[in-house]
PDB file of C-alpha atoms in Angstrom:
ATOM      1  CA  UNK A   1     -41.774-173.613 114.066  1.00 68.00           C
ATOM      2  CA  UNK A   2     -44.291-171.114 112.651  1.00 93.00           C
ATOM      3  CA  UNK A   3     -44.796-170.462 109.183  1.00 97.00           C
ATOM      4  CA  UNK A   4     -45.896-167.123 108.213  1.00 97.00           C
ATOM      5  CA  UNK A   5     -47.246-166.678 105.227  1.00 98.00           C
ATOM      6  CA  UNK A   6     -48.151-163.481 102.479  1.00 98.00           C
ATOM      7  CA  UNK A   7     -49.261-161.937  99.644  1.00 97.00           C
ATOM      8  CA  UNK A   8     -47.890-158.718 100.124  1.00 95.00           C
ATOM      9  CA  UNK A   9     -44.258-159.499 100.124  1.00 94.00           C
ATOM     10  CA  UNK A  10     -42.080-158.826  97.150  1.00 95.00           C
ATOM     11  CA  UNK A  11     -39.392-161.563  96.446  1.00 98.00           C
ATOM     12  CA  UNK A  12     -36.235-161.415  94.543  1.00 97.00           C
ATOM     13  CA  UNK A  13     -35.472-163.524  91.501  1.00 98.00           C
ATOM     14  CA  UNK A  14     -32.459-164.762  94.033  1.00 98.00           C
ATOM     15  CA  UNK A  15     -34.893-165.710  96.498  1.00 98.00           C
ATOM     16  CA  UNK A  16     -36.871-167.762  94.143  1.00 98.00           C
ATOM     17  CA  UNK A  17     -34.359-169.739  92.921  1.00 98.00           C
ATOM     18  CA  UNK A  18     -32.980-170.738  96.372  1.00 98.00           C
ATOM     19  CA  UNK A  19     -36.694-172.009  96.844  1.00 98.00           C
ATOM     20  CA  UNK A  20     -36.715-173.629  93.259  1.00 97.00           C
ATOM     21  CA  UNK A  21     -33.440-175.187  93.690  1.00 97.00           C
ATOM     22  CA  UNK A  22     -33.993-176.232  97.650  1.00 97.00           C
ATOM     23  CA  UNK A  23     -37.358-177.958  95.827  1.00 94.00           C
ATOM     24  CA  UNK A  24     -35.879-179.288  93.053  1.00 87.00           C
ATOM     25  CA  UNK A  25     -38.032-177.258  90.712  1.00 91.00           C
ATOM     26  CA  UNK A  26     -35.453-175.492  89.811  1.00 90.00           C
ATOM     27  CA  UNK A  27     -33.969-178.870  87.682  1.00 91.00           C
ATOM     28  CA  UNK A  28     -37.396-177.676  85.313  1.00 91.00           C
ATOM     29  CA  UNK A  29     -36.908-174.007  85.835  1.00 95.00           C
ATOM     30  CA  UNK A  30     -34.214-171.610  84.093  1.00 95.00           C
ATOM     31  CA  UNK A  31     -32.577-170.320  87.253  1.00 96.00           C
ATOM     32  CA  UNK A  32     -29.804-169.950  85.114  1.00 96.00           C
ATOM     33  CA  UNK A  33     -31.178-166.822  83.562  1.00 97.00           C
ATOM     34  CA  UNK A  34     -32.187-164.407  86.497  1.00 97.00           C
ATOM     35  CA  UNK A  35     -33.401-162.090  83.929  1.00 97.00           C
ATOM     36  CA  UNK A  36     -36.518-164.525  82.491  1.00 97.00           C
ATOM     37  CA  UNK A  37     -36.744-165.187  86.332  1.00 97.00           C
ATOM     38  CA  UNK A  38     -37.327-161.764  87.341  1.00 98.00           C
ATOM     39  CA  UNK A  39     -39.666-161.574  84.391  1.00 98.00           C
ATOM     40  CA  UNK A  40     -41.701-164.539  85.645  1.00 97.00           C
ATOM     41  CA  UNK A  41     -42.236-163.015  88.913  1.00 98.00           C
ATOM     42  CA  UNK A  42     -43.073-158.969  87.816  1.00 98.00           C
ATOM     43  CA  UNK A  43     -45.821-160.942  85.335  1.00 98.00           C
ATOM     44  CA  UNK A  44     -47.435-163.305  87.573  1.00 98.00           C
ATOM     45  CA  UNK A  45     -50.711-162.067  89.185  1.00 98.00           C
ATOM     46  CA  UNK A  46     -50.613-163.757  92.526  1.00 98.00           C
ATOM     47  CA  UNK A  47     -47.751-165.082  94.021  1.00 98.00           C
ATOM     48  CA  UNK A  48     -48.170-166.495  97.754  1.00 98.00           C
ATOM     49  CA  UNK A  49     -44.827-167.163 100.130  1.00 98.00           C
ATOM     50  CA  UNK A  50     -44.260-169.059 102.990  1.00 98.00           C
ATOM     51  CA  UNK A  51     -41.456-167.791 105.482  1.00 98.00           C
ATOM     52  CA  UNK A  52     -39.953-168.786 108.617  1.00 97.00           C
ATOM     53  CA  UNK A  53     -38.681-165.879 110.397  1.00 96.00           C
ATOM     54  CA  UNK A  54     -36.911-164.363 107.442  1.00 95.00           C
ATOM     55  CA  UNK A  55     -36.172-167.212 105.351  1.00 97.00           C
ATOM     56  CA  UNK A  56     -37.711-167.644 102.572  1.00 98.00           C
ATOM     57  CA  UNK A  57     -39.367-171.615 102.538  1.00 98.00           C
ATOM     58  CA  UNK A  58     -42.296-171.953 100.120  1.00 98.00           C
ATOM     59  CA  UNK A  59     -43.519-170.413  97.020  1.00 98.00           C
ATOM     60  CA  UNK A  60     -46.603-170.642  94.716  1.00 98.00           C
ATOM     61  CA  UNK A  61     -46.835-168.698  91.573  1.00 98.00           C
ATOM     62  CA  UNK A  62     -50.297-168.023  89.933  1.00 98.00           C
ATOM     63  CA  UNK A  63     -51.319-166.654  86.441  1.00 98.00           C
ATOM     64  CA  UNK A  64     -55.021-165.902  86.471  1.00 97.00           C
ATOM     65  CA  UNK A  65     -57.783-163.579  84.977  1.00 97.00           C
ATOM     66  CA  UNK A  66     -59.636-163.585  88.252  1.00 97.00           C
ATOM     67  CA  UNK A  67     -63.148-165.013  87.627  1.00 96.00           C
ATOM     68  CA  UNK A  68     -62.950-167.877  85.809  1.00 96.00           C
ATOM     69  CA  UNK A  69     -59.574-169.943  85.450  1.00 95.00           C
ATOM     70  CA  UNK A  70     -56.174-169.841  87.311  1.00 96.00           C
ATOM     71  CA  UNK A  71     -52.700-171.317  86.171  1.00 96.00           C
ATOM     72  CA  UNK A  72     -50.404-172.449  89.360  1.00 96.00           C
ATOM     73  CA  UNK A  73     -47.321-172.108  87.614  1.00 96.00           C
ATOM     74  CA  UNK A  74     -45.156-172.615  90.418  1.00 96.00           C
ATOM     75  CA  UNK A  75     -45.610-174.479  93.564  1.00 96.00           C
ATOM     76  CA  UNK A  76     -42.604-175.158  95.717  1.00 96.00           C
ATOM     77  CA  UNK A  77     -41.725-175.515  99.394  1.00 96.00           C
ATOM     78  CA  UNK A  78     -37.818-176.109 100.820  1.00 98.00           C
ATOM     79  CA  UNK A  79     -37.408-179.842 100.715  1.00 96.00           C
ATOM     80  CA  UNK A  80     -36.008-179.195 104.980  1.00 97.00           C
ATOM     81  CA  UNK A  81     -39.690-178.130 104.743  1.00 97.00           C
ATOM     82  CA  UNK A  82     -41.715-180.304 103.009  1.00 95.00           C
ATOM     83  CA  UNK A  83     -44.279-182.909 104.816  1.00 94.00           C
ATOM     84  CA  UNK A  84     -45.568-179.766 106.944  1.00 96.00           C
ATOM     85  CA  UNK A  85     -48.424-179.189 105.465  1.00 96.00           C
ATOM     86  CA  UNK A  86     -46.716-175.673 103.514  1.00 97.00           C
ATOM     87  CA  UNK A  87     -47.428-176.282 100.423  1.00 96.00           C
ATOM     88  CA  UNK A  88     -50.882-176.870 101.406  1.00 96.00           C
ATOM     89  CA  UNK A  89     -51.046-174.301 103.129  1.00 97.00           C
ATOM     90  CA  UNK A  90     -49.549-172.225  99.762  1.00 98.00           C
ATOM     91  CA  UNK A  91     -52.555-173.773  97.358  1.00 96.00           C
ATOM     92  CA  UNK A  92     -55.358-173.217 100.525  1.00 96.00           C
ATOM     93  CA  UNK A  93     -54.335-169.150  99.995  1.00 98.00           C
ATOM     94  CA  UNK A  94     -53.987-168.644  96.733  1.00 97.00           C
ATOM     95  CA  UNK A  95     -57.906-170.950  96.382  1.00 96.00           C
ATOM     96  CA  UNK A  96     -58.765-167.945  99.041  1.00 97.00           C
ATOM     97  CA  UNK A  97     -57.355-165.009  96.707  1.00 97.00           C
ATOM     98  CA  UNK A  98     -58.666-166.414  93.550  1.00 97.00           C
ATOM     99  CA  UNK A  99     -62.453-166.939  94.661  1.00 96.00           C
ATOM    100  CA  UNK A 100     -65.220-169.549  94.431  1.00 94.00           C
ATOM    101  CA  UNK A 101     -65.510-168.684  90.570  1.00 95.00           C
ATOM    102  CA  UNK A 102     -61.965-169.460  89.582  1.00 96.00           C
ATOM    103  CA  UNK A 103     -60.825-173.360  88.456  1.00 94.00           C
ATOM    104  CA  UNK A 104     -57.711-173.947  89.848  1.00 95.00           C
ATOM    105  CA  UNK A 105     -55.453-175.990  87.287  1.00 93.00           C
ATOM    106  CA  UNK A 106     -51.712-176.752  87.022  1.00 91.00           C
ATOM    107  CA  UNK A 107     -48.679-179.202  85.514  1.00 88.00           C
ATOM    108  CA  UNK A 108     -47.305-181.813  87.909  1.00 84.00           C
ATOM    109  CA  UNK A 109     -44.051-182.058  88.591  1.00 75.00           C
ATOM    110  CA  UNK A 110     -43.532-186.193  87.730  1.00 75.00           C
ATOM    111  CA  UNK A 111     -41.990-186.415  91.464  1.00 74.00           C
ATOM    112  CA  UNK A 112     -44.814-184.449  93.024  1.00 77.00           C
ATOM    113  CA  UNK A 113     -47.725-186.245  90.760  1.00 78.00           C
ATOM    114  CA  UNK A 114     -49.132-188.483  93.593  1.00 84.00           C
ATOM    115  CA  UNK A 115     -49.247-185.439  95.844  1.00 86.00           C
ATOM    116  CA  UNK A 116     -51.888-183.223  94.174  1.00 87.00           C
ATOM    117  CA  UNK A 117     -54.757-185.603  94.902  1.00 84.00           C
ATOM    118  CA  UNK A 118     -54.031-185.605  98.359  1.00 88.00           C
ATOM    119  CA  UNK A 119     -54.496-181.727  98.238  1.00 89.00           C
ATOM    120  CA  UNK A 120     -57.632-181.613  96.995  1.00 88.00           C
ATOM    121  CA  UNK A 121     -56.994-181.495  92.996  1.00 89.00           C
ATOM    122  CA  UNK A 122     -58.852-183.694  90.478  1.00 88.00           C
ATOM    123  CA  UNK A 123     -56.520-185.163  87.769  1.00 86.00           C
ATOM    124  CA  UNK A 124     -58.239-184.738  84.265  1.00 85.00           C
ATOM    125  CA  UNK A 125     -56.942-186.192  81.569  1.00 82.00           C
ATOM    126  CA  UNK A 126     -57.371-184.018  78.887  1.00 80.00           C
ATOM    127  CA  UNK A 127     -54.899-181.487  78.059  1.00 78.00           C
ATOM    128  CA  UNK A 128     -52.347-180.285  75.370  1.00 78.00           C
ATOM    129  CA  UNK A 129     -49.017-178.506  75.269  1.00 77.00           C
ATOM    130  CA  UNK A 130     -47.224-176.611  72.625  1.00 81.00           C
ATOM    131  CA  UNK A 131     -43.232-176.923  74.547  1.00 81.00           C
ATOM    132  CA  UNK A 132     -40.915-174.022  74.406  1.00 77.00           C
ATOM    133  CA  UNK A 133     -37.854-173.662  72.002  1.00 78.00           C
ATOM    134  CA  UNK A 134     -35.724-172.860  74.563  1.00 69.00           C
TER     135      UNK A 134
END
């Protein structure tokens, strides 16, 4: 199998909740609303995507400014898909896009918590969160 993966491509809120749901983000993410979904992707800055042939198989969703910190909103990879080294291969690009000057930081899924040091992320231990209403 070979992956393929881009920057360049423009997904559809449809597309990203297949990926969400076939990752189980989507039990965390409002695929319910396509709208807010459609929203998320038009305002995110960099958004990476994994595909084999024309299937869609791995996402990862970035707010950033560009020079100094970066906010991986999303990560997820097709659980058919996982264990492959794609959503490695998701973080390793969008670390490329962003630069040497941008801090890479994100919120762990709790399933996916033990995965993130094995990618090269450093767990810190402060942080703080005001949640959403709704």
């Amino acid at each position: 199998m070979s992956i393929r993966y881009s920057t360049d491509v423009v997904i559809s809120a449809e597309q990203f909740v297949a990926v969400l749901n076939a990752s189980t983000l989507g039990e965390r993410r409002p695929v319910d609303d396509l709208a807010r979904i459609q929203t998320m992707l038009a305002n995110a800055d960099l958004i990476v995507t994994a595909w084999d042939g024309e299937k869609l198989v791995g996402v990862a969703r970035t707010i950033t400014d560009w020079c100094y910190a970066a906010y991986l909103s999303d990560l997820a990879v097709d659980q058919t898909y996982q264990k492959q080294g794609i959503g490695r291969q998701l973080i390793e690009a969008t670390r490329e896009k962003l630069g040497d000057q941008c801090s890479l930081v994100l919120l762990a899924a709790p399933a996916a918590a033990d995965y993130y040091a094995k990618v090269g992320f450093e767990w810190i231990e402060r942080g703080w969160q005001i949640k959403r209403t709704h």
